[in-house]
XYZ file of C-alpha atoms in Angstrom:
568
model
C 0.000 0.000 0.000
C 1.544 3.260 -1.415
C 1.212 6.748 0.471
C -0.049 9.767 -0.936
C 1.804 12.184 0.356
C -0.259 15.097 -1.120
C -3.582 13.450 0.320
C -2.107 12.455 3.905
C -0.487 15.774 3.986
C -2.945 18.142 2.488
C -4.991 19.302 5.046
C -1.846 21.053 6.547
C -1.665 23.885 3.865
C -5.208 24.448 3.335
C -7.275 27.298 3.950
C -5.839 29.782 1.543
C -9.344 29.269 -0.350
C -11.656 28.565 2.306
C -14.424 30.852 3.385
C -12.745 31.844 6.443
C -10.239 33.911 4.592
C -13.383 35.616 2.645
C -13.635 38.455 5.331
C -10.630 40.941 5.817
C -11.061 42.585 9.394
C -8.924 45.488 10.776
C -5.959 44.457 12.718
C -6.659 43.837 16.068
C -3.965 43.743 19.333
C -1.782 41.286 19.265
C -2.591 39.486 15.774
C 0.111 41.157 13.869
C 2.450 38.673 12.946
C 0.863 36.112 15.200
C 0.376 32.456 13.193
C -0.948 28.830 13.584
C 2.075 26.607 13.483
C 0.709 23.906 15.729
C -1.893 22.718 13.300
C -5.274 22.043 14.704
C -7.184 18.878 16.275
C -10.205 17.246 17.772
C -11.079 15.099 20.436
C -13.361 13.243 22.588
C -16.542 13.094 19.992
C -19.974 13.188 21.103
C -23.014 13.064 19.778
C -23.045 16.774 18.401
C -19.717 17.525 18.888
C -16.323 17.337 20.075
C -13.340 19.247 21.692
C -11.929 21.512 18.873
C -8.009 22.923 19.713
C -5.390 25.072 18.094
C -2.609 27.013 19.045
C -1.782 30.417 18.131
C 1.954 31.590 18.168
C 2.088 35.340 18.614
C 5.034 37.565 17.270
C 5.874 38.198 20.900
C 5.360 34.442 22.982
C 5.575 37.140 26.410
C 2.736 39.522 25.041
C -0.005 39.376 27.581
C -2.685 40.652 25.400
C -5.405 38.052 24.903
C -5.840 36.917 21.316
C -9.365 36.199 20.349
C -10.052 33.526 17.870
C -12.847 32.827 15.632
C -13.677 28.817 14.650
C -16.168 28.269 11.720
C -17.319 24.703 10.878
C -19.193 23.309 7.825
C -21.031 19.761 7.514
C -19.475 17.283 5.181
C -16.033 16.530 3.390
C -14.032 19.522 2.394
C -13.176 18.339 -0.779
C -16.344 18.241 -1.818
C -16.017 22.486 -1.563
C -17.822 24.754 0.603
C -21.142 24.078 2.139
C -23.789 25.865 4.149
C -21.563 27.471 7.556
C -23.874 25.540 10.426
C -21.612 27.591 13.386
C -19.190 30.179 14.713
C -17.938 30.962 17.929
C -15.157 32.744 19.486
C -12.385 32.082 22.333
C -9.375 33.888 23.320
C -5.897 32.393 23.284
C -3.734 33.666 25.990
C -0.387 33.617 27.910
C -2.031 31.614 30.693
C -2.515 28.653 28.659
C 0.578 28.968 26.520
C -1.332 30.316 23.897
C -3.638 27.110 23.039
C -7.195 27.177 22.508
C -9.969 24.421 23.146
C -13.691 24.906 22.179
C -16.250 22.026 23.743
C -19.010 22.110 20.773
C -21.385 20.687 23.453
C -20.765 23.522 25.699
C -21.541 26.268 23.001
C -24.863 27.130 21.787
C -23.239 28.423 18.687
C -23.539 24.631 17.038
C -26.393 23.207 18.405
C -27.483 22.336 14.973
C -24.621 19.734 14.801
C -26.016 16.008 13.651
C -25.006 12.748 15.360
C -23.187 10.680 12.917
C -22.528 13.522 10.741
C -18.994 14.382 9.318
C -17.734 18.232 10.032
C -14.688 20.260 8.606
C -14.026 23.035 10.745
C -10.649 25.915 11.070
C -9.349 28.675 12.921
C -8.667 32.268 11.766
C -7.614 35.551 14.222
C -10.768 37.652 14.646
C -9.092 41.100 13.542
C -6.063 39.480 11.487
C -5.174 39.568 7.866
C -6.718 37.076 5.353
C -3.642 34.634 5.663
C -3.842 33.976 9.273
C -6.358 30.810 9.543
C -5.269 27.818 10.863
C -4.879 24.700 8.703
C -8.364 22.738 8.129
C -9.660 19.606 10.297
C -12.104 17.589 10.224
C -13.956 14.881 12.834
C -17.382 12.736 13.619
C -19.829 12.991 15.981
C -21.198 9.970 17.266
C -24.150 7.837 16.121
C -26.947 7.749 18.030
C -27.843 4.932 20.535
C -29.841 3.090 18.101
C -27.310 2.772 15.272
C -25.693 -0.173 13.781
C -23.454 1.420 11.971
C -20.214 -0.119 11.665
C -17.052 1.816 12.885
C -13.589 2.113 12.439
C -10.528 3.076 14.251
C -7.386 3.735 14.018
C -5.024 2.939 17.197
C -1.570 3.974 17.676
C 1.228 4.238 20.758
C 5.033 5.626 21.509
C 5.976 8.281 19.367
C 9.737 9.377 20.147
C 11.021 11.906 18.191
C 14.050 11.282 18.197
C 13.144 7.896 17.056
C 12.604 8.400 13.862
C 9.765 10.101 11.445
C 6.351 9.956 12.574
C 5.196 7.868 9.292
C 2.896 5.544 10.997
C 0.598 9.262 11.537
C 1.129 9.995 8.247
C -0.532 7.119 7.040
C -3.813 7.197 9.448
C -3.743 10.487 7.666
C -4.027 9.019 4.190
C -6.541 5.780 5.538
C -9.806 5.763 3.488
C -11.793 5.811 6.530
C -10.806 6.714 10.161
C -14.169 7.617 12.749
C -11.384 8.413 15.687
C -7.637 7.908 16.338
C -7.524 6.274 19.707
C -3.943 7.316 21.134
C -2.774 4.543 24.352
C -0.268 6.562 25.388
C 3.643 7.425 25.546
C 2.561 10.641 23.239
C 5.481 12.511 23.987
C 8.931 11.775 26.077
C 10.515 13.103 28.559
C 14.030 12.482 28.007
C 17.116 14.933 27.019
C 19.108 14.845 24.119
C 22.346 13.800 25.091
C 24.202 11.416 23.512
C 23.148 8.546 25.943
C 20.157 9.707 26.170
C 17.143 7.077 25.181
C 16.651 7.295 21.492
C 19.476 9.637 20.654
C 21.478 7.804 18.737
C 18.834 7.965 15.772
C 18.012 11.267 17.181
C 21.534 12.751 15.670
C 21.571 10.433 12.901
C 17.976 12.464 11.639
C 18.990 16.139 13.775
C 15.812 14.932 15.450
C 16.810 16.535 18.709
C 14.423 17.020 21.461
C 13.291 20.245 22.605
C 14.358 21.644 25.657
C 17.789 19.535 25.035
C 17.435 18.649 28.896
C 15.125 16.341 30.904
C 11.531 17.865 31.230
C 10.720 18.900 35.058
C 8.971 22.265 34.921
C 5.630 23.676 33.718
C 7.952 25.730 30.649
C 9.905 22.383 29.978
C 6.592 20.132 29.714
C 5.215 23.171 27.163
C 7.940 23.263 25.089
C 8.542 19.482 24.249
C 4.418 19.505 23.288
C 4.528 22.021 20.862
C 7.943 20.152 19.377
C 5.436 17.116 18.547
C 2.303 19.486 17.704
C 5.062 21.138 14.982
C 5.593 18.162 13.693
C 3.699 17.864 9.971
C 2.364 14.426 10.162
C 1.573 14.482 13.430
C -0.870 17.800 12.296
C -1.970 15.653 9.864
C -3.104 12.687 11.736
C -5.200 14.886 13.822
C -6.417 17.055 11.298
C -8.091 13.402 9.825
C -10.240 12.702 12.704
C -10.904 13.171 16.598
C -8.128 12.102 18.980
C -9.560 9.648 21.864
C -6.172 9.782 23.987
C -4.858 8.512 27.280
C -1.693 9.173 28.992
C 0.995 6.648 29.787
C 4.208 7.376 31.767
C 6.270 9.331 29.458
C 3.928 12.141 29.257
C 4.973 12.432 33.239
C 8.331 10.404 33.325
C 9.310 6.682 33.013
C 7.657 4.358 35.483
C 5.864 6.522 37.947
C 3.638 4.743 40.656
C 1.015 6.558 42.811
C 3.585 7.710 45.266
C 6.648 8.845 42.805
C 8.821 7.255 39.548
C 11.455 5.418 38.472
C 12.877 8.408 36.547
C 12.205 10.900 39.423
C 14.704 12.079 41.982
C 15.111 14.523 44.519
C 17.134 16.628 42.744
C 14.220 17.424 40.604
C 12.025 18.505 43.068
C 8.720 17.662 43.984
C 6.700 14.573 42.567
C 3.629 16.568 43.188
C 4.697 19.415 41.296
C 6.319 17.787 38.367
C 3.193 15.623 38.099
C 1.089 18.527 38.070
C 3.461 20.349 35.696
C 3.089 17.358 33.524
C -0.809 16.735 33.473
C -1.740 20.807 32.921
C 0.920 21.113 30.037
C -1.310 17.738 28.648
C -4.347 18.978 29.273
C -3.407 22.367 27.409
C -1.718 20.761 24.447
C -4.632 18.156 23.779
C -7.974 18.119 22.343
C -9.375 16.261 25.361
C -12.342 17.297 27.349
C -11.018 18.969 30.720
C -12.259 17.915 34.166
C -14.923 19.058 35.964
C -13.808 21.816 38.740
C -11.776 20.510 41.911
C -11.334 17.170 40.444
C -7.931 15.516 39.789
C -6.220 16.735 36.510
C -5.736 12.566 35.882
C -9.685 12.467 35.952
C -10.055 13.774 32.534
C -9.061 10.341 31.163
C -11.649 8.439 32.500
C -14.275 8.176 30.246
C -16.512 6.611 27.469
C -17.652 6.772 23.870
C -20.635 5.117 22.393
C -20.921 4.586 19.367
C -24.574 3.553 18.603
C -25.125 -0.313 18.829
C -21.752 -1.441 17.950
C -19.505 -0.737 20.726
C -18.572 1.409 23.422
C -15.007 2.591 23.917
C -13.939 2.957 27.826
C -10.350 5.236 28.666
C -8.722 3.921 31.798
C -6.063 5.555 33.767
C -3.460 2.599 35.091
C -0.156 5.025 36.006
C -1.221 7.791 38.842
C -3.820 7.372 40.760
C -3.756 4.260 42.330
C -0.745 2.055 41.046
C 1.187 0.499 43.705
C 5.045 0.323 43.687
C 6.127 -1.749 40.392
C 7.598 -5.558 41.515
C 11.324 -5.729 40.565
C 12.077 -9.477 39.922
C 14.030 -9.930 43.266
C 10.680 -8.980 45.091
C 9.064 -12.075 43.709
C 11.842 -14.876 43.422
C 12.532 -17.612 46.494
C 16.092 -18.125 47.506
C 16.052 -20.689 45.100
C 15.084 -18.836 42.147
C 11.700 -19.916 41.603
C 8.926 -17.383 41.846
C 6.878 -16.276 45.057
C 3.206 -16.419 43.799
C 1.704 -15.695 47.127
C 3.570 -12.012 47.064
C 3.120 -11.919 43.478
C -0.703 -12.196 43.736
C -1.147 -10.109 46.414
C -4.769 -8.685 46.815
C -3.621 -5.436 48.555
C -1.775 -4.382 45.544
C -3.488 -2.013 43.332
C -3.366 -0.837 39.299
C -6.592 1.189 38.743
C -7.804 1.269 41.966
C -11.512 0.368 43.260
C -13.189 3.916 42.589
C -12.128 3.233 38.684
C -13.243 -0.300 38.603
C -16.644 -0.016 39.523
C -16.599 2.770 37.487
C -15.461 0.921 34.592
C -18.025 -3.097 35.848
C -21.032 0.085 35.740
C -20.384 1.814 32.538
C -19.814 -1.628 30.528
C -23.972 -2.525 31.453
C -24.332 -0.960 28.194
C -26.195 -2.609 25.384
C -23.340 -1.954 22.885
C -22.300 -5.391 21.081
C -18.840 -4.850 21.951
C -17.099 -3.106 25.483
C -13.776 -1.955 23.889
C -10.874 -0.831 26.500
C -8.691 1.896 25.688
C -5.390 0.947 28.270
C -2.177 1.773 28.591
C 0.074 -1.546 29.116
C -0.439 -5.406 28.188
C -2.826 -7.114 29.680
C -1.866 -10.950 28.364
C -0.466 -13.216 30.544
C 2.967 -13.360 29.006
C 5.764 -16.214 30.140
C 9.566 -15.709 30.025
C 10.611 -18.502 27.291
C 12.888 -21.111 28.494
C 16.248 -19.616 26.266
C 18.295 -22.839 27.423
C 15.708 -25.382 26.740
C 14.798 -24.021 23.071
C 18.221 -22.986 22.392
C 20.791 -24.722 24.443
C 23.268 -23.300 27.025
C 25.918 -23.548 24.655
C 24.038 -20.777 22.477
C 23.716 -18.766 25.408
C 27.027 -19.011 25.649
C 28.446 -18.574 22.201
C 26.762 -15.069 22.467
C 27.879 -13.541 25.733
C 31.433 -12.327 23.618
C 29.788 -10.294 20.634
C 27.212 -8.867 23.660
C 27.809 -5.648 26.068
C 27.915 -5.654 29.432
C 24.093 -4.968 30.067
C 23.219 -7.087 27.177
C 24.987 -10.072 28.870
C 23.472 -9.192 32.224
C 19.982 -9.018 30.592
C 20.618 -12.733 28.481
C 21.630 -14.086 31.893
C 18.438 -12.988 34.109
C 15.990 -13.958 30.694
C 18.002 -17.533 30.666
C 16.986 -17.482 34.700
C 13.776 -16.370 34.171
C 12.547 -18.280 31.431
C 13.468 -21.661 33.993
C 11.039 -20.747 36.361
C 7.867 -19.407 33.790
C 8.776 -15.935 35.553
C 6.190 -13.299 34.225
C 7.388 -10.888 31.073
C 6.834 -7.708 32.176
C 5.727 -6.559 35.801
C 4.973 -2.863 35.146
C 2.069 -4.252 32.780
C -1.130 -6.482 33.954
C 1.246 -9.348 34.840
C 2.629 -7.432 37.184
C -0.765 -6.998 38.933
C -2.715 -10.004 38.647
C -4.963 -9.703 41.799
C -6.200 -6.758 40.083
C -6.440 -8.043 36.582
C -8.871 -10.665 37.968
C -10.970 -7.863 39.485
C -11.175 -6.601 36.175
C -12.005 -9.724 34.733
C -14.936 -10.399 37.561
C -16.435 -6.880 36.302
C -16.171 -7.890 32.436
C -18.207 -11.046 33.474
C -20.539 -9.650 35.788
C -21.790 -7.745 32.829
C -21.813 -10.546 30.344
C -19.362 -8.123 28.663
C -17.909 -8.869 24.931
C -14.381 -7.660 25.575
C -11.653 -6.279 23.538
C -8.442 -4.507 25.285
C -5.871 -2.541 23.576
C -2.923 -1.722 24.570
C 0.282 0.204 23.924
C 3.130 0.657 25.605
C 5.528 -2.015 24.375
C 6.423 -1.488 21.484
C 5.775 -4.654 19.878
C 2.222 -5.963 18.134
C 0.388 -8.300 19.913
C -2.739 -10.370 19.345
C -4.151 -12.545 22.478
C -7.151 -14.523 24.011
C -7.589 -13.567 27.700
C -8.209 -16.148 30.576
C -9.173 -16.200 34.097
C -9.917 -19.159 35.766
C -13.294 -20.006 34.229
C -12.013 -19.620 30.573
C -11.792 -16.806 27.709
C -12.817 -13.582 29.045
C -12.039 -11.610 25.863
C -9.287 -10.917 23.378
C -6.484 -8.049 23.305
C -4.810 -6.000 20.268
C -1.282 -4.809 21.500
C -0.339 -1.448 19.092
C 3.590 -1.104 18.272
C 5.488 2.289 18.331
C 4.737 4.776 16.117
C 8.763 5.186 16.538
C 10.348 3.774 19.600
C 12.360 1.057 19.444
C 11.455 -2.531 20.053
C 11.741 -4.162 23.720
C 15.035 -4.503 25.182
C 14.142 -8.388 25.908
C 13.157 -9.224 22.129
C 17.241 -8.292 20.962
C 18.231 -10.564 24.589
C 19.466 -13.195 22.412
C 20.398 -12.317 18.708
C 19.264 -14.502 15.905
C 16.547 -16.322 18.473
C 12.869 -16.007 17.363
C 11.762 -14.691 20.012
C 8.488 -14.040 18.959
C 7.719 -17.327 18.062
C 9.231 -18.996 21.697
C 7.185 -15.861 23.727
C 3.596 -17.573 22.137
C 4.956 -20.817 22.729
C 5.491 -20.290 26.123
C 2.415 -18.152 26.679
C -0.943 -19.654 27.207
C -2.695 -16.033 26.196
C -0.754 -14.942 23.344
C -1.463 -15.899 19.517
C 0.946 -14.167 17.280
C 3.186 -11.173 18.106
C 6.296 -9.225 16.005
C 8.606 -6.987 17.338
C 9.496 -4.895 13.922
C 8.365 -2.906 12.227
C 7.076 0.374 13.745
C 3.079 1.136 12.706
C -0.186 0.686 14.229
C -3.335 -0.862 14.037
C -6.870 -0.496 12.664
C -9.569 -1.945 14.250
C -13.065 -2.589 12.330
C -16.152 -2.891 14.191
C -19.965 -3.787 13.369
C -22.519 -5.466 15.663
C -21.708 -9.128 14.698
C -17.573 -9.086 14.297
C -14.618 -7.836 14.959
C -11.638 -6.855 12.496
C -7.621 -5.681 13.656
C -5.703 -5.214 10.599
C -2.159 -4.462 11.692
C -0.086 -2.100 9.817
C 3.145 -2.120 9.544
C 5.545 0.919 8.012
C 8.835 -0.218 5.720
C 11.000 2.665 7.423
C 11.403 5.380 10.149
C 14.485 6.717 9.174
C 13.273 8.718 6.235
C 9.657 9.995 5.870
C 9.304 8.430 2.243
C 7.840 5.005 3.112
C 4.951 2.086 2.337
C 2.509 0.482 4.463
C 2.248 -3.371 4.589
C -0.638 -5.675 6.940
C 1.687 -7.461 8.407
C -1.007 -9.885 10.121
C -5.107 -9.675 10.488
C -7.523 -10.956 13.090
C -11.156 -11.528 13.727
C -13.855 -12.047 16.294
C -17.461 -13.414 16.494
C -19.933 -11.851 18.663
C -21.373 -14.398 20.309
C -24.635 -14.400 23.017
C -22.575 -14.327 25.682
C -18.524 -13.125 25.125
C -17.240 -13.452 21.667
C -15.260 -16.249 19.968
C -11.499 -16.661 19.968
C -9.526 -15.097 17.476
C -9.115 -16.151 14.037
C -6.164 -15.030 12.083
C -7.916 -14.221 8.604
């Protein structure tokens, strides 16, 4: 599958024809060489509207003049040329907000004759600027009403470092046929510097893809500054000038690892957790089309919420990093003396990912009567099982490799080869690391006779799974690879291994995964079945590229659950 480059690209440019431009006002404060460089995108669809943002970049960035800002939206496709204007309103950008702009189309009277399950084009301009200043054009869906069978389709991504490499995999949700929303799992920006150690830097120099501030990210300025690096980016404009955003946060949008109490990549020396999480969560808030929370709740509270869309599913955003997660297991927390692993500690019931509140929240809200309750999450749910290296392999492999190997590659070989002898967990900062609570979940999914699908982000790889508990298939996951990070640490532990092949073999849950390439996923939805495509993109390392399915899965609604998967 070729990309258009024009098409997936050519929303960014437009507007030098559009209506808005058709009235010249006088110049008003603060517009004069003020611009939109940030592009424009939606979020969080409803049924007659959605979250409309922009930034606007004045001449001086420490003007305190409030810039007001006009937003116009049309029904239909923009290339089908201008229709009948159904809305206008106005907001101001200012210095408080670092300049960005949301609208809530619900909140506003000005488009209450907005449709459910109607497409809209929509764009910025300065009220008072010149004819050139509008903001490129967007477009997004409301949702279909309750009664709908509509099919729908989305398009799910995770892990976009910029240094990384280009953002193609956006660029080509851009140029998709059909999109209804881009669900986003997380790990939307990083926090890291740009030195030369630094985690993605060394294809960072290789492309001058160097992040911005060159430091770690700690203060309010810091957390501002790295989101309008990303929102600069042109295919990252374009992916959200295709369709609403529904996003959640992982850890990078705070730091690596964090826990309800602090983070792996947190230290004293950068002051206080509180603040820095704070720091993080407003400059999110700000930068994103996502609804904000109501007044004097928690700033992580804005993730938790649903989507509906009509009879065919209904889309659920959890928040697994800050508000409840206990302390993440290191593997000498959980192994005997003797190196076999402590299940008792492992599984213990005090221990905490989403927390109660959020789990009844979540058992209540999937009562619904959609055919399918889809869960937008951050990290892998699938039981996943350290394969046995010196069984499949042999010692002597092992062995053989250790020379060519640096010293923290040898170190991690020799704690997988340990690991995989005792069926130790993959991952414990993901589900597997919690499993009292994923059976919690799992109770509520049951309780109401829920068809499940999970996806996931977070690591990097693709991943296609049946879930168990104890009475039997509970519902199926999609894992999403990077947009651009780089694969897991543990798939390069031995080189030349298949390691994708030995990880399903060894885990009960897990059908098919890959570790390359980069891309994403697009997940197909009516009533009766269930379609993940996954998409994988040739390169990173320039931004001329293709897109190949790399594998495809489906799932039968059934009267109670759905069927297993079935790779088509």
């Amino acid at each position: 599958m070729k990309i258009d480059r024009r098409q997936a690209l050519g929303l960014i440019g437009a507007g030098a024809t559009s209506p808005a431009c058709a009235r010249v006002l006088p110049p008003a404060p603060g517009t004069v060489g003020a611009r939109f460089v940030h592009g424009v995108a939606s979020g969080d669809p409803t049924l007659r509207g959605a979250v409309l943002w922009t930034r606007v970049t004045p001449a001086d960035l420490t003007q305190d003049v409030p810039i007001r800002v006009v937003v116009q939206i049309w029904p239909g496709d923009w290339a089908l040329g201008p229709t009948r204007l159904v809305g206008t309103a106005y907001a101001e950008a200012t210095l408080e907000r670092d300049w960005t702009v949301k609208i809530d189309l619900d909140r506003d009277e000005a488009f209450n004759e907005l449709e459910p399950g109607r497409a809209y084009v929509y764009q910025f301009r300065l009220a008072g600027g010149d004819a050139n200043q509008v903001s490129p054009i967007g477009r997004f869906r409301t949702l279909p009403v309750e009664d709908s069978a509509d099919g729908v389709v989305l398009a799910v991504a995770s892990c976009s470092l910029h240094p990384g490499g280009y953002f193609n995999a956006y660029e080509a949700i851009a140029g998709l046929e059909r999109v209804d929303a881009v669900v986003h799992l997380g790990d939307y920006i990083y926090e890291y510097g740009a030195g030369e150690r630094d985690y993605g830097m060394r294809t960072g120099l290789e492309l001058n893809r160097i992040p911005d501030p060159a430091h770690e990210i700690v203060t309010l300025d810091d957390y501002r500054r790295r989101h309008a690096q990303y929102k600069a980016d042109p295919q990252t404009q374009a992916a959200h000038a295709r369709a609403a955003w529904i996003m959640t946060f992982d850890d990078h949008e705070v730091t690596n690892d964090p826990w309800e109490g602090g983070a792996q990549n947190h230290n004293e020396g950068e002051g206080d957790w509180a603040s820095r999480k704070a720091h993080a969560l407003r400059a999110y808030l700000e930068w994103n089309p996502i609804r904000e929370p109501a007044p004097g709740q928690p700033l992580h509270e804005a993730v938790r919420r649903s989507f509906r869309f009509g009879q065919t599913a209904a889309l659920h955003m959890i928040e697994t990093r800050l508000s409840a997660r206990a302390l993440q297991f290191e593997y000498e927390d959980i192994t005997r003396p003797d190196g076999t692993i402590d299940e008792d500690r492992l599984n213990d019931p005090d221990r905490r990912l989403m927390g109660q509140d959020q789990l009844d929240w979540l058992g209540q809200s999937m009562t619904n009567t959609a055919a399918w309750q889809v869960l937008g999450n951050q990290v892998l749910m699938a039981k996943l099982v350290v394969p046995d290296l010196v069984t499949v392999v042999g010692e002597a492999a092992i062995e053989a490799a250790m020379p060519d190997l640096q010293g923290y590659q040898q170190r991690r070989l020799r704690e997988m080869a340990a690991l995989g002898a005792v069926e130790a967990p993959l991952n414990l900062d993901a589900w597997d690391g919690y499993p009292a609570e994923r059976d919690r979940l799992y109770a509520k999914a049951r309780a109401a006779e829920a068809r499940l699908i999970v996806l996931s982000g977070d690591s990097h790889a693709a991943w296609a799974s049946n879930l168990h508990d104890g009475q039997g298939r509970v519902g199926v996951e999609f894992g999403a690879t990077a947009v651009s990070s780089p694969q897991p640490s543990y798939s390069r532990a031995l080189p030349g291994a298949p390691m994708a092949e030995m990880l399903v073999a060894a885990s009960p849950d897990l059908e098919w995964c890959e570790f390359e390439p980069r891309g994403f996923f697009v997940l197909s939805l009516t009533p009766d079945r269930a379609e993940c495509r996954m998409m994988g993109i040739s390169t990173i390392m320039e931004p001329r590229f293709a897109v190949e399915e790399r594998a495809a899965f489906s799932v039968t609604a059934t009267t109670v659950g759905a069927g297993p998967l079935d790779r088509l």
